[in-house]
Coordinates of C-alpha atoms in Angstrom, one line a residue:
Chain A
X1017 CA -12.2 -20.7 -9.4
X1018 CA -8.7 -19.3 -8.6
X1019 CA -8.6 -17.4 -5.3
X1020 CA -5.5 -15.2 -4.9
X1021 CA -5.3 -14.5 -1.2
X1022 CA -3.0 -12.1 0.6
X1023 CA -1.7 -13.3 4.0
X1024 CA -0.5 -10.0 5.3
X1025 CA 2.9 -9.5 6.9
X1026 CA 3.1 -11.4 10.1
X1027 CA 1.9 -14.7 11.4
X1028 CA -1.0 -17.0 10.6
X1029 CA -3.6 -14.8 12.3
X1030 CA -2.9 -11.9 9.8
X1031 CA -5.1 -13.7 7.2
X1032 CA -8.5 -12.0 6.9
X1033 CA -11.6 -13.8 8.1
X1034 CA -12.8 -14.0 4.5
X1035 CA -9.4 -15.3 3.4
X1036 CA -9.4 -18.1 6.1
X1037 CA -13.0 -19.2 5.2
X1038 CA -11.9 -19.3 1.5
X1039 CA -8.8 -21.3 2.2
X1040 CA -10.7 -23.9 4.2
X1041 CA -13.1 -24.6 1.4
X1042 CA -10.5 -24.9 -1.4
X1043 CA -9.5 -28.2 -3.0
X1044 CA -5.8 -27.3 -3.4
X1045 CA -3.8 -24.6 -1.5
X1046 CA -0.5 -23.2 -2.8
X1047 CA 1.9 -20.9 -0.9
X1048 CA 4.1 -18.6 -3.0
X1049 CA 7.4 -19.1 -1.3
X1050 CA 10.0 -17.1 -3.2
X1051 CA 9.3 -13.3 -3.0
X1052 CA 8.8 -13.0 0.7
X1053 CA 8.8 -14.9 4.0
X1054 CA 6.4 -15.7 6.8
X1055 CA 7.2 -15.5 10.5
X1056 CA 6.0 -19.0 11.1
X1057 CA 6.7 -22.5 9.6
X1058 CA 4.7 -24.1 6.9
X1059 CA 3.6 -26.8 9.3
X1060 CA 2.2 -24.2 11.8
X1061 CA 0.4 -22.6 8.9
X1062 CA -1.1 -26.0 7.9
X1063 CA -2.2 -26.6 11.4
X1064 CA -3.9 -23.2 11.7
X1065 CA -5.7 -23.6 8.4
X1066 CA -6.5 -27.3 9.0
X1067 CA -5.4 -28.3 5.5
X1068 CA -2.2 -29.2 3.7
X1069 CA -0.3 -26.6 1.7
X1070 CA 1.8 -27.1 -1.5
X1071 CA 4.8 -24.9 -1.9
X1072 CA 4.9 -22.9 -5.1
X1073 CA 8.5 -21.9 -5.9
X1074 CA 9.7 -19.7 -8.7
X1075 CA 10.1 -22.6 -11.2
X1076 CA 6.5 -23.8 -10.7
X1077 CA 4.9 -20.3 -10.9
X1078 CA 7.0 -19.0 -13.8
X1079 CA 7.3 -22.2 -15.9
X1080 CA 4.5 -24.6 -14.9
X1081 CA 1.7 -22.3 -14.0
X1082 CA -1.0 -24.5 -15.6
X1083 CA -0.3 -27.1 -12.9
X1084 CA -1.6 -24.6 -10.3
X1085 CA -4.7 -23.5 -12.1
X1086 CA -8.1 -25.3 -11.4
X1087 CA -8.7 -28.3 -13.7
X1088 CA -12.4 -27.6 -14.1
X1089 CA -15.2 -25.2 -13.1
X1090 CA -15.9 -27.1 -9.9
X1091 CA -12.3 -27.0 -8.5
X1092 CA -11.3 -24.2 -6.1
X1093 CA -7.6 -23.4 -5.8
X1094 CA -6.1 -21.0 -3.3
X1095 CA -2.9 -19.2 -4.2
X1096 CA -1.5 -17.6 -1.0
X1097 CA 0.9 -14.7 -1.2
X1098 CA 2.6 -13.0 1.8
X1099 CA 1.5 -9.4 1.9
X1100 CA -0.9 -8.2 -0.8
X1101 CA -1.3 -10.3 -4.0
X1102 CA -0.2 -7.5 -6.2
X1103 CA 3.3 -6.8 -4.8
X1104 CA 5.1 -8.8 -7.5
X1105 CA 4.7 -8.9 -11.3
X1106 CA 4.6 -12.7 -11.4
X1107 CA 1.2 -12.8 -9.9
X1108 CA -0.2 -10.6 -12.6
X1109 CA 1.0 -13.2 -15.0
X1110 CA -0.8 -16.0 -13.1
X1111 CA -4.0 -14.1 -13.1
X1112 CA -3.8 -13.3 -16.8
X1113 CA -3.1 -17.0 -17.6
X1114 CA -6.2 -18.0 -15.6
X1115 CA -8.4 -15.3 -17.3
X1116 CA -7.2 -16.5 -20.8
X1117 CA -8.4 -20.0 -20.0
X1118 CA -11.8 -18.7 -18.9
X1119 CA -11.1 -19.4 -15.2
X1120 CA -12.8 -17.0 -12.7
X1121 CA -10.3 -15.2 -10.4
X1122 CA -11.1 -13.7 -7.0
X1123 CA -8.7 -11.5 -5.1
X1124 CA -8.6 -11.2 -1.4
X1125 CA -6.5 -8.2 -0.4
X1126 CA -4.3 -7.8 2.7
X1127 CA -1.7 -5.5 4.0
X1128 CA 1.5 -4.9 2.1
X1129 CA 4.9 -3.6 3.1
X1130 CA 4.3 -0.8 0.7
X1131 CA 1.7 0.7 3.1
X1132 CA 2.6 -1.0 6.4
X1133 CA 5.8 1.2 6.5
X1134 CA 3.4 4.0 7.4
X1135 CA 3.9 2.8 11.0
X1136 CA 7.3 4.6 11.1
X1137 CA 5.4 7.9 11.0
X1138 CA 6.3 9.1 7.5
X1139 CA 3.2 10.0 5.5
X1140 CA 2.3 7.5 2.7
X1141 CA 1.2 10.2 0.2
X1142 CA 4.7 11.8 0.4
X1143 CA 6.4 8.7 -1.0
X1144 CA 7.7 8.9 -4.6
X1145 CA 8.6 5.9 -6.8
X1146 CA 9.6 2.7 -4.9
X1147 CA 13.0 1.3 -5.7
X1148 CA 14.7 -2.1 -5.3
X1149 CA 18.3 -2.4 -4.2
X1150 CA 19.9 -5.6 -5.7
X1151 CA 22.9 -7.5 -4.4
X1152 CA 26.0 -6.5 -6.2
X1153 CA 28.7 -9.0 -7.3
X1154 CA 32.1 -8.4 -8.9
X1155 CA 30.8 -7.9 -12.4
X1156 CA 27.3 -6.5 -11.8
X1157 CA 26.8 -3.3 -9.9
X1158 CA 23.6 -1.6 -11.1
X1159 CA 22.9 1.7 -9.4
X1160 CA 19.8 3.1 -11.2
X1161 CA 18.0 3.0 -7.8
X1162 CA 20.3 5.9 -6.7
X1163 CA 19.1 8.3 -9.4
X1164 CA 15.5 7.5 -8.5
X1165 CA 16.1 8.3 -4.8
X1166 CA 17.8 11.6 -5.8
X1167 CA 14.9 12.4 -8.1
X1168 CA 12.4 11.8 -5.2
X1169 CA 14.5 13.9 -2.8
X1170 CA 14.7 16.8 -5.3
X1171 CA 10.9 16.8 -5.3
X1172 CA 10.9 16.5 -1.4
X1173 CA 9.5 13.0 -1.5
X1174 CA 10.3 9.9 0.6
X1175 CA 11.7 6.7 -1.1
X1176 CA 11.0 3.2 0.0
X1177 CA 13.9 0.9 -0.9
X1178 CA 12.9 -2.8 -1.1
X1179 CA 16.0 -5.0 -0.4
X1180 CA 17.1 -7.9 -2.4
X1181 CA 15.8 -11.4 -1.6
X1182 CA 17.5 -14.5 -3.1
X1183 CA 15.5 -17.7 -2.5
X1184 CA 16.0 -20.9 -4.4
X1185 CA 18.2 -19.2 -7.0
X1186 CA 20.0 -21.9 -9.1
X1187 CA 23.8 -21.8 -9.0
X1188 CA 25.5 -20.7 -12.2
X1189 CA 27.1 -24.1 -12.5
X1190 CA 23.8 -26.0 -12.2
X1191 CA 22.1 -23.9 -14.9
X1192 CA 23.4 -26.3 -17.6
X1193 CA 22.9 -29.5 -15.6
X1194 CA 19.7 -31.5 -15.5
X1195 CA 19.4 -31.4 -11.8
X1196 CA 19.3 -27.8 -10.5
X1197 CA 21.3 -26.9 -7.4
X1198 CA 20.4 -23.9 -5.4
X1199 CA 22.4 -21.2 -3.6
X1200 CA 21.7 -20.6 0.1
X1201 CA 18.9 -18.0 0.7
X1202 CA 20.1 -14.4 1.1
X1203 CA 18.2 -11.4 2.4
X1204 CA 19.7 -8.0 2.2
X1205 CA 20.0 -6.2 5.5
X1206 CA 19.6 -2.4 6.0
X1207 CA 23.4 -2.2 6.8
X1208 CA 24.3 -3.9 3.5
X1209 CA 21.9 -1.5 1.6
X1210 CA 23.4 1.5 3.4
X1211 CA 26.9 0.3 2.5
X1212 CA 26.1 0.0 -1.2
X1213 CA 24.4 3.5 -1.1
X1214 CA 27.5 5.0 0.5
X1215 CA 29.7 3.5 -2.2
X1216 CA 27.6 5.0 -4.9
X1217 CA 27.6 8.4 -3.2
X1218 CA 31.4 8.3 -2.9
X1219 CA 31.8 7.4 -6.6
X1220 CA 29.3 10.0 -7.8
X1221 CA 30.5 12.9 -5.6
X1222 CA 34.2 12.4 -6.2
X1223 CA 35.7 15.8 -7.0
X1224 CA 32.3 17.5 -6.8
X1225 CA 32.3 20.5 -4.5
X1226 CA 28.6 21.4 -4.5
X1227 CA 26.3 20.3 -1.7
X1228 CA 25.0 16.7 -2.1
X1229 CA 21.3 15.9 -2.3
X1230 CA 22.2 12.7 -0.3
X1231 CA 25.2 12.1 1.9
X1232 CA 26.3 10.1 4.9
X1233 CA 24.7 12.6 7.3
X1234 CA 21.2 12.2 5.6
X1235 CA 18.5 10.7 7.8
X1236 CA 17.4 7.2 6.8
X1237 CA 15.0 4.8 8.5
X1238 CA 15.7 1.1 8.8
X1239 CA 12.7 -1.3 9.3
X1240 CA 12.9 -4.9 10.1
X1241 CA 10.1 -7.6 10.3
X1242 CA 7.3 -5.0 10.0
X1243 CA 4.0 -6.5 11.3
X1244 CA 5.8 -9.2 13.3
X1245 CA 5.8 -9.2 17.1
X1246 CA 9.5 -8.4 17.1
X1247 CA 9.5 -5.6 14.5
X1248 CA 12.2 -2.9 14.8
X1249 CA 12.5 0.6 13.4
X1250 CA 15.6 2.7 13.7
X1251 CA 16.2 6.2 12.4
X1252 CA 19.7 7.5 12.1
X1253 CA 22.2 9.1 9.6
X1254 CA 23.0 6.9 6.5
X1255 CA 26.6 6.7 7.6
X1256 CA 25.6 5.1 10.9
X1257 CA 23.0 2.8 9.3
X1258 CA 25.9 0.9 7.6
X1259 CA 26.7 -0.6 11.0
X1260 CA 23.3 -1.0 12.5
X1261 CA 22.2 -4.6 13.1
X1262 CA 18.4 -5.0 13.0
X1263 CA 18.5 -8.8 13.3
X1264 CA 16.8 -11.4 11.1
X1265 CA 15.0 -10.6 7.7
X1266 CA 13.0 -9.0 6.1
X1267 CA 14.5 -5.5 6.2
X1268 CA 13.5 -2.4 4.3
X1269 CA 15.2 1.0 4.1
X1270 CA 13.5 4.4 3.7
X1271 CA 15.3 7.5 2.5
X1272 CA 13.0 10.3 3.7
X1273 CA 12.5 13.6 1.9
X1274 CA 14.9 16.4 2.8
X1275 CA 12.2 18.3 4.8
X1276 CA 9.8 16.5 7.2
X1277 CA 6.4 17.6 8.2
X1278 CA 6.4 18.5 12.0
X1279 CA 4.2 15.5 12.7
X1280 CA 6.6 13.2 10.8
X1281 CA 9.6 14.6 12.7
X1282 CA 7.9 14.1 16.0
X1283 CA 7.1 10.5 15.1
X1284 CA 10.5 9.8 13.8
X1285 CA 12.1 10.8 17.1
X1286 CA 10.4 7.8 18.6
X1287 CA 12.8 5.7 16.6
X1288 CA 16.1 7.6 17.0
X1289 CA 16.9 6.3 20.5
X1290 CA 16.8 2.7 19.6
X1291 CA 20.1 2.2 17.8
X1292 CA 22.3 -0.6 19.1
X1293 CA 25.9 -0.5 18.2
Chain B
X714 CA -3.4 -0.4 25.5
X715 CA -4.6 1.3 22.4
X716 CA -5.1 -1.1 19.4
X717 CA -5.3 0.7 16.1
X718 CA -6.8 -1.8 13.8
X719 CA -7.2 -1.7 10.0
X720 CA -10.5 -3.2 8.7
X721 CA -9.5 -3.5 5.0
X722 CA -11.7 -2.3 2.2
X723 CA -14.8 -4.4 2.0
X724 CA -17.2 -6.0 4.4
X725 CA -17.0 -7.2 8.0
X726 CA -15.0 -10.4 7.0
X727 CA -12.1 -8.3 5.7
X728 CA -10.8 -7.8 9.2
X729 CA -7.9 -10.1 10.0
X730 CA -8.3 -13.0 12.4
X731 CA -5.9 -11.2 14.8
X732 CA -7.9 -8.0 14.5
X733 CA -11.2 -9.7 15.2
X734 CA -9.7 -11.5 18.3
X735 CA -8.4 -8.1 19.6
X736 CA -11.7 -6.3 19.0
X737 CA -13.6 -8.9 20.9
X738 CA -11.4 -8.5 24.0
X739 CA -11.4 -4.7 24.1
X740 CA -13.4 -2.7 26.6
X741 CA -14.3 0.1 24.2
X742 CA -14.4 0.0 20.4
X743 CA -14.4 3.1 18.2
X744 CA -14.9 3.2 14.4
X745 CA -13.3 6.2 12.6
X746 CA -16.1 7.3 10.3
X747 CA -15.0 10.3 8.3
X748 CA -12.2 9.4 6.0
X749 CA -13.7 6.4 4.3
X750 CA -16.8 4.2 4.2
X751 CA -17.6 0.5 4.8
X752 CA -19.8 -1.6 2.5
X753 CA -22.0 -2.6 5.5
X754 CA -23.9 -0.8 8.3
X755 CA -22.6 -0.2 11.7
X756 CA -25.3 -2.5 13.1
X757 CA -24.1 -5.4 10.9
X758 CA -20.6 -4.7 12.0
X759 CA -21.6 -4.8 15.7
X760 CA -23.5 -8.1 15.1
X761 CA -20.4 -9.6 13.4
X762 CA -18.0 -8.5 16.2
X763 CA -20.5 -9.2 19.0
X764 CA -19.9 -5.9 20.7
X765 CA -21.1 -2.3 20.5
X766 CA -19.2 0.3 18.5
X767 CA -18.8 4.0 19.2
X768 CA -18.6 6.3 16.2
X769 CA -15.5 8.5 16.1
X770 CA -16.2 11.5 13.9
X771 CA -13.7 14.2 12.9
X772 CA -14.6 16.4 15.9
X773 CA -14.0 13.7 18.4
X774 CA -10.7 12.5 16.8
X775 CA -9.3 16.0 16.2
X776 CA -10.5 17.9 19.3
X777 CA -11.3 15.4 22.0
X778 CA -8.8 12.6 21.4
X779 CA -8.2 12.1 25.1
X780 CA -11.8 10.8 25.4
X781 CA -10.8 7.9 23.1
X782 CA -7.5 6.9 24.9
X783 CA -7.5 4.2 27.6
X784 CA -8.1 5.6 31.1
X785 CA -5.6 3.3 32.8
X786 CA -3.1 0.5 32.1
X787 CA -5.8 -2.2 32.3
X788 CA -8.2 -0.7 29.8
X789 CA -8.0 -1.9 26.2
X790 CA -9.4 0.4 23.5
X791 CA -9.8 -0.5 19.8
X792 CA -9.7 2.3 17.2
X793 CA -10.9 0.8 13.9
X794 CA -9.9 2.4 10.6
X795 CA -11.2 1.4 7.2
X796 CA -8.2 0.3 5.1
X797 CA -4.8 0.5 6.8
X798 CA -4.4 2.6 9.9
X799 CA -1.8 4.9 8.3
X800 CA -3.7 6.2 5.3
X801 CA -4.7 9.5 7.0
X802 CA -2.5 12.0 8.9
X803 CA -5.0 12.2 11.8
X804 CA -4.2 8.7 13.0
X805 CA -0.5 9.5 13.4
X806 CA -1.7 12.3 15.7
X807 CA -3.8 9.9 17.8
X808 CA -0.9 7.5 18.2
X809 CA 1.5 10.3 19.1
X810 CA -0.9 11.5 21.8
X811 CA -1.1 8.0 23.2
X812 CA 2.7 7.6 23.3
X813 CA 3.1 11.0 25.0
X814 CA 0.8 9.8 27.8
X815 CA 2.8 6.6 28.1
X816 CA 0.1 4.5 26.7
X817 CA 1.2 1.4 24.7
X818 CA 0.0 1.3 21.1
X819 CA -0.4 -1.8 18.9
X820 CA -1.0 -1.6 15.2
X821 CA -2.9 -4.3 13.2
X822 CA -2.3 -3.6 9.5
X823 CA -4.7 -4.4 6.7
X824 CA -5.1 -3.7 3.0
X825 CA -5.3 -0.1 1.8
X826 CA -6.6 1.4 -1.4
X827 CA -3.0 2.5 -2.0
X828 CA -2.0 -1.1 -2.8
X829 CA -5.4 -2.7 -3.6
X830 CA -5.4 -0.7 -6.8
X831 CA -2.8 -3.2 -8.0
X832 CA -5.8 -5.4 -9.0
X833 CA -6.2 -3.2 -12.2
X834 CA -3.0 -4.6 -13.5
X835 CA -0.7 -1.6 -13.2
X836 CA 2.5 -2.4 -11.4
X837 CA 2.6 -0.8 -7.9
X838 CA 6.4 0.0 -8.0
X839 CA 5.7 2.2 -11.1
X840 CA 3.5 4.6 -9.1
X841 CA 4.8 8.1 -8.4
X842 CA 3.5 10.5 -5.7
X843 CA -0.2 10.0 -4.9
X844 CA -2.4 13.0 -5.3
X845 CA -5.7 14.1 -3.9
X846 CA -8.3 15.8 -6.1
X847 CA -10.5 18.2 -4.0
X848 CA -14.0 19.4 -4.8
X849 CA -13.9 22.9 -6.4
X850 CA -16.3 25.7 -5.5
X851 CA -16.7 29.1 -7.0
X852 CA -13.9 30.7 -5.2
X853 CA -11.5 27.8 -4.5
X854 CA -10.1 25.9 -7.5
X855 CA -6.8 24.4 -6.4
X856 CA -4.9 22.5 -9.2
X857 CA -1.5 21.5 -7.7
X858 CA -2.5 17.9 -8.2
X859 CA -2.3 18.5 -12.0
X860 CA 1.4 19.4 -11.8
X861 CA 2.2 16.3 -9.8
X862 CA 0.4 14.1 -12.3
X863 CA 2.4 15.8 -15.1
X864 CA 5.7 15.3 -13.1
X865 CA 4.9 11.6 -12.7
X866 CA 4.1 11.2 -16.4
X867 CA 7.3 12.9 -17.5
X868 CA 9.2 10.2 -15.5
X869 CA 6.9 7.5 -17.0
X870 CA 5.2 6.8 -13.7
X871 CA 1.5 6.1 -12.9
X872 CA -0.5 8.4 -10.6
X873 CA -3.2 7.4 -8.1
X874 CA -5.7 10.2 -7.6
X875 CA -7.6 9.9 -4.4
X876 CA -11.0 11.6 -4.7
X877 CA -12.5 14.1 -2.3
X878 CA -14.8 12.8 0.5
X879 CA -16.9 15.3 2.5
X880 CA -18.5 13.6 5.6
X881 CA -19.9 15.6 8.5
X882 CA -18.5 18.9 7.3
X883 CA -20.2 21.8 9.2
X884 CA -22.0 24.4 7.1
X885 CA -20.4 27.8 6.8
X886 CA -23.5 29.4 8.6
X887 CA -23.3 27.0 11.5
X888 CA -19.5 27.6 12.1
X889 CA -20.4 30.6 14.4
X890 CA -23.4 28.9 16.0
X891 CA -23.3 26.8 19.2
X892 CA -25.1 23.9 17.5
X893 CA -23.2 22.7 14.4
X894 CA -25.2 21.8 11.3
X895 CA -23.7 19.5 8.7
X896 CA -23.7 19.4 4.9
X897 CA -24.9 16.3 3.2
X898 CA -22.1 13.7 2.6
X899 CA -20.4 14.0 -0.8
X900 CA -18.1 11.5 -2.5
X901 CA -16.3 12.6 -5.7
X902 CA -16.9 10.3 -8.7
X903 CA -14.4 9.4 -11.4
X904 CA -16.5 11.4 -13.9
X905 CA -16.4 14.5 -11.7
X906 CA -12.6 14.1 -11.3
X907 CA -12.1 13.6 -15.0
X908 CA -14.2 16.8 -15.7
X909 CA -12.1 18.9 -13.3
X910 CA -8.9 17.5 -14.9
X911 CA -10.2 18.3 -18.4
X912 CA -10.9 21.9 -17.3
X913 CA -7.4 22.4 -16.0
X914 CA -5.9 20.9 -19.3
X915 CA -8.0 23.3 -21.4
X916 CA -6.9 26.3 -19.3
X917 CA -3.2 25.3 -19.2
X918 CA -2.9 24.4 -22.9
X919 CA -4.8 27.4 -24.3
X920 CA -2.7 28.8 -27.1
X921 CA 0.1 26.2 -26.7
X922 CA 0.9 24.3 -29.9
X923 CA 3.3 21.7 -28.5
X924 CA 2.2 18.2 -27.7
X925 CA 0.5 17.8 -24.3
X926 CA 1.8 15.4 -21.7
X927 CA -1.8 14.7 -20.8
X928 CA -4.9 15.4 -22.9
X929 CA -8.4 14.1 -23.4
X930 CA -7.1 11.1 -25.4
X931 CA -4.8 9.9 -22.6
X932 CA -5.7 6.5 -21.1
X933 CA -7.1 6.7 -17.5
X934 CA -8.5 4.0 -15.2
X935 CA -11.6 4.5 -13.1
X936 CA -12.0 2.2 -10.0
X937 CA -15.1 1.9 -7.8
X938 CA -15.6 0.1 -4.6
X939 CA -12.3 -1.8 -4.8
X940 CA -12.4 -4.9 -2.6
X941 CA -16.2 -5.0 -2.5
X942 CA -18.3 -7.7 -4.2
X943 CA -19.6 -5.1 -6.7
X944 CA -16.2 -3.5 -7.6
X945 CA -15.8 -2.0 -11.0
X946 CA -12.8 -1.0 -13.1
X947 CA -13.0 0.8 -16.4
X948 CA -10.1 1.9 -18.6
X949 CA -10.8 4.5 -21.3
X950 CA -9.6 7.9 -22.6
X951 CA -9.8 10.8 -20.1
X952 CA -12.4 12.6 -22.4
X953 CA -14.7 9.6 -22.2
X954 CA -14.2 9.1 -18.4
X955 CA -16.0 12.4 -17.8
X956 CA -19.3 10.6 -18.8
X957 CA -18.7 7.2 -17.3
X958 CA -21.0 6.2 -14.4
X959 CA -19.3 3.7 -12.0
X960 CA -22.2 3.9 -9.5
X961 CA -22.0 4.4 -5.7
X962 CA -18.8 5.5 -3.9
X963 CA -15.9 5.2 -3.2
X964 CA -14.2 6.0 -6.5
X965 CA -10.5 6.4 -7.4
X966 CA -8.9 7.5 -10.6
X967 CA -5.5 6.4 -12.0
X968 CA -3.6 8.3 -14.6
X969 CA -1.2 5.7 -16.0
X970 CA 2.3 6.4 -17.3
X971 CA 2.7 7.2 -21.0
X972 CA 4.2 3.8 -21.7
X973 CA 2.8 0.6 -20.3
X974 CA 4.7 -2.6 -19.7
X975 CA 3.4 -5.4 -22.1
X976 CA 2.0 -7.3 -19.1
X977 CA 0.2 -4.1 -17.9
X978 CA -1.3 -3.4 -21.3
X979 CA -2.6 -7.0 -21.5
X980 CA -4.2 -6.6 -18.1
X981 CA -5.7 -3.2 -18.8
X982 CA -7.5 -4.5 -21.9
X983 CA -9.5 -6.7 -19.5
X984 CA -11.1 -3.4 -18.4
X985 CA -11.6 -1.6 -21.7
X986 CA -14.7 -3.4 -22.7
X987 CA -16.7 -2.6 -19.6
X988 CA -17.6 1.1 -20.3
X989 CA -21.3 1.9 -20.1
X990 CA -22.4 5.1 -21.8

């Protein structure tokens, strides 16, 4: 059987009791290591579980998934995912491949950044479509996320912006070589995300006189390491967020709706005094 | 300290290791018992935790919240919530009241129905605003959820419909009496939700010739007891869902986007053979 197990957002003890019991009885244990990060090392995780863990990078999961799947009916394989197993498309693919081969699949859910952000005080049912903000380079500057944020704001909805993660991405030069070489890992910060948003706003609004749906005075919320002991949440205008340093990854940015519910406003003020400049 | 602890969606073992350790060291433990249900009894939960649990009903949480909060700095109180602590507005209020009184608050996240629905194969980032479908009565037939579903579909987004739960609601007659009397608990089923949606569609489309954004032939997904051992997922046209019986609560209904991603379509077909008529 394939057990796809969410690990939650923080440290080793964020696994559920059911998840831990399952991991301990599995023959092989993989950790998906390219769409998120844990607050602890692989070695600490192995020690807590009392078993060894194989790292599943993008190449293994996307190109050699059969290697992960159980070899026969008796074998139990655990595939560990930070957060909830259904955050990333890739895991749907793994589950489909297992089902195709007649392998039973069991899911053990856990918390996800998609709902854990509720701890900032914005109501989860008031979030519209989630967007992803990718790193720009000189030739590639996609901005479709901006239109989605605006569309959410026009309907008075909040937007969660997931920020780009680059882990074990092959360098352009090594793509054609036999031996892949990887770029250093990169995790977009709230200040980088705010800077890209401000650039789009400047380009879009150039020469336009009417009031903007989103500008540098709009309230945004930066979140870092949610679920970790050292999590931080800061609420401030977008213009200010471009120079806020929330420390190590992972970061997320929320662009709230134009109007807040009184309970939301009250909660958000808990985070407005925290800025460090 | 006040510890607000998510229990996840299923049975006792869906609590996180961190959550369990915290519960066991608390002086008082409350279970919020009116916005969701667990698959096991309170007694089984007490046995698993090894401590007694106080039930926190709507009246206690909304009107006597101070009774729940820690009496002094040394007291540790656990407030247990099925799913993730931030699913319902009420818990924001509890946390704000604690913070006002200078009480430290710690959140322990867990899985929520808002993300666990990803197990049906629809991508979470393609969900628009979540809606709630309330029970109608003779004089009260709100239908604002319909417009939100249509608005999501126009932008090619999925909609999660949370279905009404009535637990410990006082009867109209008892509202004026000293001693409250309660109505029997009610949990809306996917067939009841589909029936109300079909009624709205008939009313809205009467005499309109143009093609509807949502009609009885539109694909919908019914989910029951997600995260439980006996969970069920059925995908079928809305017209058919009105007569599908998915068994005991809790149920949720998804109205998918008009176009599905190929991976989503493939996943959804896993659930189309399951209908029982």
